[in-house]
Amino acid sequence: MDTRRALLDALAADDSPVSGPALAESLGVSRAAVWKAVEGLREEGFAVESTPEGYVAPDDPGYSGPGIAFGLDAPYSVEYRGRIGSTNERARELAGDGKSDVAVVADEQTGSRGRLDREWVAPSGGVWLSVLTRPDVPTARAPLFTLAAAVATTDAARHAGVDARIKWPNDVLVGDEADEADESDADNADPTGRGGRKLAGILTEMEGEADRVGWLVVGVGVNANIDPETLPAGATSLSAQRGAPVDRRRFAATLLERYAELTASSGALDGVLPAWRDRASTLGRRVRVDTADGVVEGTAVDVAEPGALVVDTDEGRRRVHAGDCEHLRDAE
Ligand code: BTN
């Protein structure tokens, strides 16, 4: 672990000031190295205070690399950028350099990418992040990481007071059942008819052999503190849903911690599908899925490893591995 991250963890673990010599001893580094780490953190905007008794972390560590890393219970280093083309691109670059276990986080993206080569609008105020890992799992299980990210994002949104659900395969939405219950509620209505307003999307990219993942980048885009008017039709944001801005630092940390927990091991991955089912708005609904092999229409009854939607159609049961899913009104 690098000294700055270790120093942040040590400060997070202690409510009272921690002296330079005590830090040097607990981290197993020189006092000069502690001082250098403190200076580095301050340069990155993390205001470590000096008191006569020692160093103290700021009350609000801020939305920055060290701020997000402060007290983070997940095995990632955090690379923060105010503005970047795409956090997924940056994470792929880091993968090319042999890196792993890095979360790239940005305030604004100027060239961000969505699924199916679509543009993704990512102005300042969102939570735009990509997690680079090298999990020791067969390539066939890789889709579980996307589902895990959807679960983690949903949990972080709920933690922030927003009742989010997952639409297969990996859209995090607000609304849906509510839309049908009260079509007259203009603020809740779903203008796209696709099952709610979109809060977040996920784009996973990977490289690997047939039987092993080489690297995996899971990119999550969350409309956090953004006016929905500036977003594409059908989108919403955490701030619009809560009526107040969300603490992005806490939100990002919750998301990363939950993702790390769900993907920690093969055994942990076994828990992803049950968690996904619990948070899904798609199951039990009539759906139309546009796939590369044509349209599949019917009732979504389950999700199966590694993330296929199981649909009961007039022609029998189908498993759909990829496609654009639309929730239909029962009459449709
Ligand atoms: C979707 O189409 O629903 C997926 C959108 C994914 C957007 C995120 S924002 C962070 C990461 N960087 C990118 O360029 N894309 C993903």
CSV table of C-alpha atoms and ligand atoms in Angstrom, one decimal:
chain,number,residue,atom,x,y,z
A,1,MET,CA,0.0,0.0,0.0
A,2,ASP,CA,1.4,3.4,-0.8
A,3,THR,CA,2.3,5.7,2.2
A,4,ARG,CA,-0.4,8.2,1.5
A,5,ARG,CA,-3.2,5.6,1.5
A,6,ALA,CA,-1.7,4.0,4.6
A,7,LEU,CA,-1.5,7.4,6.3
A,8,LEU,CA,-5.2,8.2,5.4
A,9,ASP,CA,-6.2,4.8,6.8
A,10,ALA,CA,-4.3,5.5,10.0
A,11,LEU,CA,-5.9,9.0,10.4
A,12,ALA,CA,-9.3,7.5,9.6
A,13,ALA,CA,-8.9,4.9,12.3
A,14,ASP,CA,-8.2,7.4,15.0
A,15,ASP,CA,-10.5,10.2,16.2
A,16,SER,CA,-7.7,12.0,18.0
A,17,PRO,CA,-4.5,13.6,16.5
A,18,VAL,CA,-1.8,11.2,15.5
A,19,SER,CA,1.8,12.4,15.9
A,20,GLY,CA,4.4,12.2,13.1
A,21,PRO,CA,6.6,9.8,15.0
A,22,ALA,CA,3.6,7.5,15.9
A,23,LEU,CA,2.6,7.5,12.2
A,24,ALA,CA,6.2,6.7,11.1
A,25,GLU,CA,6.3,3.8,13.5
A,26,SER,CA,2.9,2.3,12.7
A,27,LEU,CA,3.5,2.6,8.9
A,28,GLY,CA,7.1,1.4,9.1
A,29,VAL,CA,8.5,4.4,7.3
A,30,SER,CA,10.7,7.4,8.2
A,31,ARG,CA,9.4,10.6,9.6
A,32,ALA,CA,10.5,12.3,6.4
A,33,ALA,CA,8.3,9.9,4.4
A,34,VAL,CA,5.3,10.8,6.6
A,35,TRP,CA,6.0,14.5,6.1
A,36,LYS,CA,6.3,14.0,2.4
A,37,ALA,CA,3.0,12.0,2.3
A,38,VAL,CA,1.2,14.8,4.2
A,39,GLU,CA,2.5,17.4,1.8
A,40,GLY,CA,1.4,15.3,-1.2
A,41,LEU,CA,-2.1,15.0,0.3
A,42,ARG,CA,-2.3,18.7,0.8
A,43,GLU,CA,-1.2,19.4,-2.7
A,44,GLU,CA,-4.1,17.1,-3.9
A,45,GLY,CA,-6.6,19.2,-1.9
A,46,PHE,CA,-6.8,17.0,1.2
A,47,ALA,CA,-6.4,19.4,4.1
A,48,VAL,CA,-4.5,17.4,6.7
A,49,GLU,CA,-4.4,19.7,9.8
A,50,SER,CA,-1.3,20.1,12.0
A,51,THR,CA,-1.9,20.5,15.7
A,52,PRO,CA,0.6,20.4,18.6
A,53,GLU,CA,-0.5,16.8,19.3
A,54,GLY,CA,-0.2,15.6,15.7
A,55,TYR,CA,-2.0,15.4,12.4
A,56,VAL,CA,-5.8,15.4,12.1
A,57,ALA,CA,-8.0,14.6,9.0
A,58,PRO,CA,-10.4,17.3,7.9
A,59,ASP,CA,-14.1,17.1,8.8
A,60,ASP,CA,-15.0,17.1,5.2
A,61,PRO,CA,-12.3,15.3,3.2
A,62,GLY,CA,-13.9,16.5,-0.1
A,63,TYR,CA,-14.5,14.9,-3.5
A,64,SER,CA,-10.9,14.2,-4.5
A,65,GLY,CA,-8.6,11.2,-4.8
A,66,PRO,CA,-7.4,11.3,-1.2
A,67,GLY,CA,-10.9,12.4,-0.1
A,68,ILE,CA,-12.5,9.3,-1.6
A,69,ALA,CA,-9.7,7.1,-0.4
A,70,PHE,CA,-10.0,8.4,3.2
A,71,GLY,CA,-11.4,5.5,5.3
A,72,LEU,CA,-12.3,3.6,2.1
A,73,ASP,CA,-12.8,-0.1,3.0
A,74,ALA,CA,-12.0,-1.4,-0.5
A,75,PRO,CA,-8.7,-2.5,-2.0
A,76,TYR,CA,-8.5,0.2,-4.6
A,77,SER,CA,-6.2,3.2,-5.0
A,78,VAL,CA,-8.1,6.2,-6.3
A,79,GLU,CA,-7.0,8.3,-9.3
A,80,TYR,CA,-9.1,11.5,-9.4
A,81,ARG,CA,-9.4,13.8,-12.4
A,82,GLY,CA,-11.4,17.1,-12.5
A,83,ARG,CA,-11.9,16.6,-16.2
A,84,ILE,CA,-11.1,13.7,-18.4
A,85,GLY,CA,-12.1,12.2,-21.8
A,86,SER,CA,-13.4,9.0,-20.3
A,87,THR,CA,-12.6,7.2,-17.1
A,88,ASN,CA,-13.0,3.9,-18.9
A,89,GLU,CA,-10.3,4.9,-21.4
A,90,ARG,CA,-8.0,6.0,-18.6
A,91,ALA,CA,-8.6,2.7,-16.8
A,92,ARG,CA,-7.8,0.8,-20.0
A,93,GLU,CA,-4.6,2.8,-20.3
A,94,LEU,CA,-3.6,1.8,-16.8
A,95,ALA,CA,-4.5,-1.9,-17.7
A,96,GLY,CA,-2.0,-1.6,-20.6
A,97,ASP,CA,0.6,-0.4,-18.1
A,98,GLY,CA,0.0,-3.6,-16.1
A,99,LYS,CA,-1.8,-1.8,-13.2
A,100,SER,CA,-4.7,-3.3,-11.2
A,101,ASP,CA,-7.1,-2.4,-8.4
A,102,VAL,CA,-7.5,1.2,-9.4
A,103,ALA,CA,-10.6,3.3,-9.3
A,104,VAL,CA,-10.5,6.2,-11.8
A,105,VAL,CA,-12.9,8.9,-10.7
A,106,ALA,CA,-13.8,12.1,-12.5
A,107,ASP,CA,-16.0,15.2,-11.9
A,108,GLU,CA,-16.6,15.7,-15.6
A,109,GLN,CA,-16.0,13.6,-18.8
A,110,THR,CA,-15.7,15.1,-22.2
A,111,GLY,CA,-15.8,11.9,-24.3
A,112,SER,CA,-17.5,9.3,-22.2
A,113,ARG,CA,-19.0,6.2,-23.8
A,114,GLY,CA,-22.2,4.3,-23.2
A,115,ARG,CA,-23.3,0.9,-24.1
A,116,LEU,CA,-23.7,0.0,-27.8
A,117,ASP,CA,-21.3,2.8,-28.8
A,118,ARG,CA,-23.8,5.4,-27.6
A,119,GLU,CA,-22.7,8.8,-26.3
A,120,TRP,CA,-23.0,9.2,-22.5
A,121,VAL,CA,-23.6,12.8,-21.2
A,122,ALA,CA,-21.3,13.3,-18.2
A,123,PRO,CA,-21.2,17.0,-17.1
A,124,SER,CA,-19.6,18.2,-13.8
A,125,GLY,CA,-21.5,17.1,-10.8
A,126,GLY,CA,-21.9,13.4,-11.6
A,127,VAL,CA,-20.1,10.3,-10.2
A,128,TRP,CA,-18.2,9.0,-13.1
A,129,LEU,CA,-15.9,6.2,-12.2
A,130,SER,CA,-14.2,3.1,-13.6
A,131,VAL,CA,-12.8,0.2,-11.5
A,132,LEU,CA,-9.8,-1.7,-13.0
A,133,THR,CA,-9.3,-5.2,-11.6
A,134,ARG,CA,-7.7,-8.5,-12.7
A,135,PRO,CA,-10.0,-11.1,-11.2
A,136,ASP,CA,-9.0,-14.7,-11.1
A,137,VAL,CA,-12.2,-16.0,-12.7
A,138,PRO,CA,-13.2,-17.7,-16.0
A,139,THR,CA,-14.2,-15.2,-18.8
A,140,ALA,CA,-17.7,-16.7,-18.8
A,141,ARG,CA,-18.3,-15.2,-15.3
A,142,ALA,CA,-17.3,-11.7,-16.3
A,143,PRO,CA,-20.9,-10.5,-16.8
A,144,LEU,CA,-21.4,-11.0,-13.0
A,145,PHE,CA,-19.1,-8.0,-12.4
A,146,THR,CA,-21.5,-5.8,-14.3
A,147,LEU,CA,-24.4,-7.1,-12.3
A,148,ALA,CA,-22.4,-6.5,-9.1
A,149,ALA,CA,-21.8,-2.9,-10.1
A,150,ALA,CA,-25.6,-2.5,-10.7
A,151,VAL,CA,-26.3,-3.9,-7.2
A,152,ALA,CA,-23.6,-1.7,-5.7
A,153,THR,CA,-24.9,1.4,-7.4
A,154,THR,CA,-28.5,0.6,-6.3
A,155,ASP,CA,-27.4,0.1,-2.7
A,156,ALA,CA,-25.4,3.4,-2.7
A,157,ALA,CA,-28.5,5.2,-4.1
A,158,ARG,CA,-30.7,3.7,-1.5
A,159,HIS,CA,-28.2,4.7,1.2
A,160,ALA,CA,-28.6,8.2,-0.1
A,161,GLY,CA,-32.3,8.0,0.2
A,162,VAL,CA,-33.3,7.3,-3.4
A,163,ASP,CA,-35.3,4.2,-4.1
A,164,ALA,CA,-33.5,2.8,-7.1
A,165,ARG,CA,-34.0,-0.5,-8.9
A,166,ILE,CA,-32.2,-2.4,-11.6
A,167,LYS,CA,-33.6,-2.9,-15.1
A,168,TRP,CA,-31.9,-5.8,-17.0
A,169,PRO,CA,-29.1,-5.9,-17.7
A,170,ASN,CA,-27.6,-3.0,-15.9
A,171,ASP,CA,-29.6,0.2,-15.9
A,172,VAL,CA,-30.3,1.7,-12.5
A,173,LEU,CA,-33.7,3.4,-12.6
A,174,VAL,CA,-36.1,5.3,-10.4
A,175,GLY,CA,-39.8,4.9,-10.8
A,176,ASP,CA,-41.5,2.2,-12.8
A,177,GLU,CA,-44.3,0.6,-10.7
A,178,ALA,CA,-45.0,4.2,-9.5
A,179,ASP,CA,-45.4,5.3,-13.0
A,180,GLU,CA,-48.1,2.8,-13.6
A,181,ALA,CA,-49.8,3.4,-10.3
A,182,ASP,CA,-50.2,7.1,-11.0
A,183,GLU,CA,-49.8,8.1,-14.6
A,184,SER,CA,-51.1,11.6,-13.8
A,185,ASP,CA,-48.0,12.3,-11.7
A,186,ALA,CA,-46.0,14.2,-14.3
A,187,ASP,CA,-42.8,14.3,-12.2
A,188,ASN,CA,-42.8,10.5,-11.8
A,189,ALA,CA,-44.0,9.6,-15.2
A,190,ASP,CA,-41.7,7.7,-17.4
A,191,PRO,CA,-41.5,9.6,-20.7
A,192,THR,CA,-39.7,6.8,-22.5
A,193,GLY,CA,-42.0,4.0,-21.4
A,194,ARG,CA,-38.9,2.0,-20.7
A,195,GLY,CA,-39.4,1.3,-17.0
A,196,GLY,CA,-38.5,4.4,-15.1
A,197,ARG,CA,-36.1,7.3,-15.3
A,198,LYS,CA,-32.5,6.4,-15.7
A,199,LEU,CA,-30.2,7.3,-12.8
A,200,ALA,CA,-27.1,5.4,-13.8
A,201,GLY,CA,-25.6,3.2,-16.5
A,202,ILE,CA,-22.7,0.7,-16.6
A,203,LEU,CA,-20.2,-0.1,-19.3
A,204,THR,CA,-17.9,-3.1,-18.8
A,205,GLU,CA,-14.8,-3.7,-21.0
A,206,MET,CA,-12.4,-6.5,-20.6
A,207,GLU,CA,-9.5,-8.5,-22.1
A,208,GLY,CA,-8.8,-12.1,-21.5
A,209,GLU,CA,-8.1,-15.6,-22.8
A,210,ALA,CA,-10.9,-18.0,-23.4
A,211,ASP,CA,-10.8,-19.3,-19.9
A,212,ARG,CA,-9.4,-16.4,-17.8
A,213,VAL,CA,-10.1,-12.7,-17.5
A,214,GLY,CA,-6.9,-10.6,-18.1
A,215,TRP,CA,-8.2,-7.3,-17.0
A,216,LEU,CA,-11.7,-6.0,-16.4
A,217,VAL,CA,-12.9,-2.3,-16.4
A,218,VAL,CA,-16.3,-1.7,-15.0
A,219,GLY,CA,-17.4,1.9,-15.7
A,220,VAL,CA,-20.3,3.4,-13.7
A,221,GLY,CA,-21.9,6.7,-14.6
A,222,VAL,CA,-24.3,8.1,-12.0
A,223,ASN,CA,-26.2,11.3,-12.5
A,224,ALA,CA,-25.5,12.6,-9.0
A,225,ASN,CA,-25.8,16.4,-8.6
A,226,ILE,CA,-27.1,17.3,-12.0
A,227,ASP,CA,-30.1,19.2,-13.2
A,228,PRO,CA,-32.1,16.6,-15.3
A,229,GLU,CA,-33.0,19.3,-17.8
A,230,THR,CA,-29.4,19.1,-19.0
A,231,LEU,CA,-29.5,15.3,-19.4
A,232,PRO,CA,-31.1,13.3,-22.2
A,233,ALA,CA,-34.9,12.7,-22.0
A,234,GLY,CA,-35.8,10.0,-19.5
A,235,ALA,CA,-32.9,10.6,-17.2
A,236,THR,CA,-33.0,11.7,-13.6
A,237,SER,CA,-30.4,12.5,-11.0
A,238,LEU,CA,-29.9,11.8,-7.3
A,239,SER,CA,-30.2,15.5,-6.4
A,240,ALA,CA,-33.5,15.8,-8.3
A,241,GLN,CA,-34.9,12.8,-6.6
A,242,ARG,CA,-33.8,13.8,-3.1
A,243,GLY,CA,-34.4,17.5,-3.5
A,244,ALA,CA,-30.9,18.2,-2.2
A,245,PRO,CA,-27.3,17.5,-3.4
A,246,VAL,CA,-25.8,14.2,-2.5
A,247,ASP,CA,-22.4,13.8,-0.7
A,248,ARG,CA,-20.5,12.4,-3.8
A,249,ARG,CA,-17.6,11.3,-1.7
A,250,ARG,CA,-19.7,9.2,0.5
A,251,PHE,CA,-21.7,7.9,-2.4
A,252,ALA,CA,-18.6,6.9,-4.4
A,253,ALA,CA,-17.1,5.2,-1.3
A,254,THR,CA,-20.3,3.2,-0.6
A,255,LEU,CA,-20.5,2.1,-4.2
A,256,LEU,CA,-16.8,1.0,-4.3
A,257,GLU,CA,-17.0,-0.8,-1.0
A,258,ARG,CA,-20.1,-2.7,-2.0
A,259,TYR,CA,-18.6,-3.6,-5.4
A,260,ALA,CA,-15.5,-4.8,-3.7
A,261,GLU,CA,-17.5,-6.9,-1.3
A,262,LEU,CA,-19.6,-8.5,-4.0
A,263,THR,CA,-16.6,-9.4,-6.2
A,264,ALA,CA,-14.1,-10.3,-3.5
A,265,SER,CA,-13.9,-14.0,-4.4
A,266,SER,CA,-15.6,-16.7,-6.5
A,267,GLY,CA,-17.7,-17.4,-3.4
A,268,ALA,CA,-18.7,-13.8,-3.1
A,269,LEU,CA,-19.7,-13.7,-6.8
A,270,ASP,CA,-22.2,-16.5,-6.0
A,271,GLY,CA,-24.2,-13.9,-4.1
A,272,VAL,CA,-24.5,-11.5,-7.0
A,273,LEU,CA,-27.5,-13.0,-8.7
A,274,PRO,CA,-29.6,-13.3,-5.6
A,275,ALA,CA,-28.8,-9.7,-4.7
A,276,TRP,CA,-29.6,-8.6,-8.3
A,277,ARG,CA,-32.9,-10.4,-8.2
A,278,ASP,CA,-33.9,-8.6,-4.9
A,279,ARG,CA,-33.3,-5.2,-6.5
A,280,ALA,CA,-34.6,-5.9,-10.0
A,281,SER,CA,-37.7,-4.2,-11.5
A,282,THR,CA,-37.6,-6.4,-14.6
A,283,LEU,CA,-38.6,-9.7,-13.1
A,284,GLY,CA,-42.3,-10.5,-13.4
A,285,ARG,CA,-42.7,-7.8,-16.1
A,286,ARG,CA,-43.7,-8.1,-19.7
A,287,VAL,CA,-40.6,-7.2,-21.7
A,288,ARG,CA,-39.5,-6.7,-25.3
A,289,VAL,CA,-35.8,-7.3,-25.8
A,290,ASP,CA,-34.1,-6.2,-29.0
A,291,THR,CA,-31.2,-8.7,-29.5
A,292,ALA,CA,-28.8,-9.3,-32.4
A,293,ASP,CA,-30.9,-12.3,-33.4
A,294,GLY,CA,-34.2,-10.4,-33.3
A,295,VAL,CA,-36.9,-9.4,-30.9
A,296,VAL,CA,-37.8,-11.5,-27.9
A,297,GLU,CA,-41.1,-10.7,-26.2
A,298,GLY,CA,-42.7,-12.2,-23.2
A,299,THR,CA,-42.6,-12.3,-19.4
A,300,ALA,CA,-39.2,-11.9,-17.7
A,301,VAL,CA,-39.1,-14.7,-15.1
A,302,ASP,CA,-35.5,-14.9,-13.9
A,303,VAL,CA,-31.9,-14.0,-14.4
A,304,ALA,CA,-29.5,-16.9,-14.8
A,305,GLU,CA,-25.6,-17.2,-14.7
A,306,PRO,CA,-23.8,-15.2,-15.9
A,307,GLY,CA,-26.5,-12.6,-16.2
A,308,ALA,CA,-28.9,-13.9,-18.9
A,309,LEU,CA,-32.5,-12.8,-18.8
A,310,VAL,CA,-34.9,-15.8,-18.8
A,311,VAL,CA,-38.1,-14.9,-20.8
A,312,ASP,CA,-41.3,-16.9,-21.1
A,313,THR,CA,-42.5,-16.3,-24.7
A,314,ASP,CA,-45.4,-17.8,-26.6
A,315,GLU,CA,-42.9,-20.1,-28.3
A,316,GLY,CA,-41.4,-21.2,-25.0
A,317,ARG,CA,-38.7,-20.2,-22.6
A,318,ARG,CA,-35.7,-18.2,-24.0
A,319,ARG,CA,-32.4,-17.1,-22.4
A,320,VAL,CA,-31.3,-13.7,-23.6
A,321,HIS,CA,-27.6,-12.8,-23.1
A,322,ALA,CA,-27.5,-9.3,-24.5
A,323,GLY,CA,-29.9,-6.7,-25.9
A,324,ASP,CA,-31.9,-3.6,-25.3
A,325,CYS,CA,-34.8,-4.3,-22.9
A,326,GLU,CA,-38.0,-2.4,-22.7
A,327,HIS,CA,-40.6,-2.9,-20.0
A,328,LEU,CA,-44.1,-3.2,-21.5
A,329,ARG,CA,-47.4,-2.1,-20.0
A,330,ASP,CA,-49.3,-5.3,-19.3
A,331,ALA,CA,-51.8,-4.5,-22.1
A,332,GLU,CA,-49.1,-4.1,-24.7
B,1,BTN,C1,-24.9,3.1,-20.5
B,1,BTN,O1,-25.0,3.3,-21.8
B,1,BTN,O2,-25.9,3.0,-19.9
B,1,BTN,C2,-23.6,2.9,-19.9
B,1,BTN,C3,-23.0,4.3,-19.5
B,1,BTN,C4,-21.7,4.2,-18.8
B,1,BTN,C5,-21.1,5.5,-18.5
B,1,BTN,C6,-19.9,5.4,-17.6
B,1,BTN,S1,-19.4,7.0,-17.0
B,1,BTN,C7,-17.9,6.3,-16.4
B,1,BTN,C8,-17.4,5.3,-17.4
B,1,BTN,N1,-16.6,6.0,-18.4
B,1,BTN,C9,-17.2,6.0,-19.6
B,1,BTN,O3,-16.7,6.5,-20.7
B,1,BTN,N2,-18.3,5.3,-19.6
B,1,BTN,C10,-18.6,4.8,-18.3
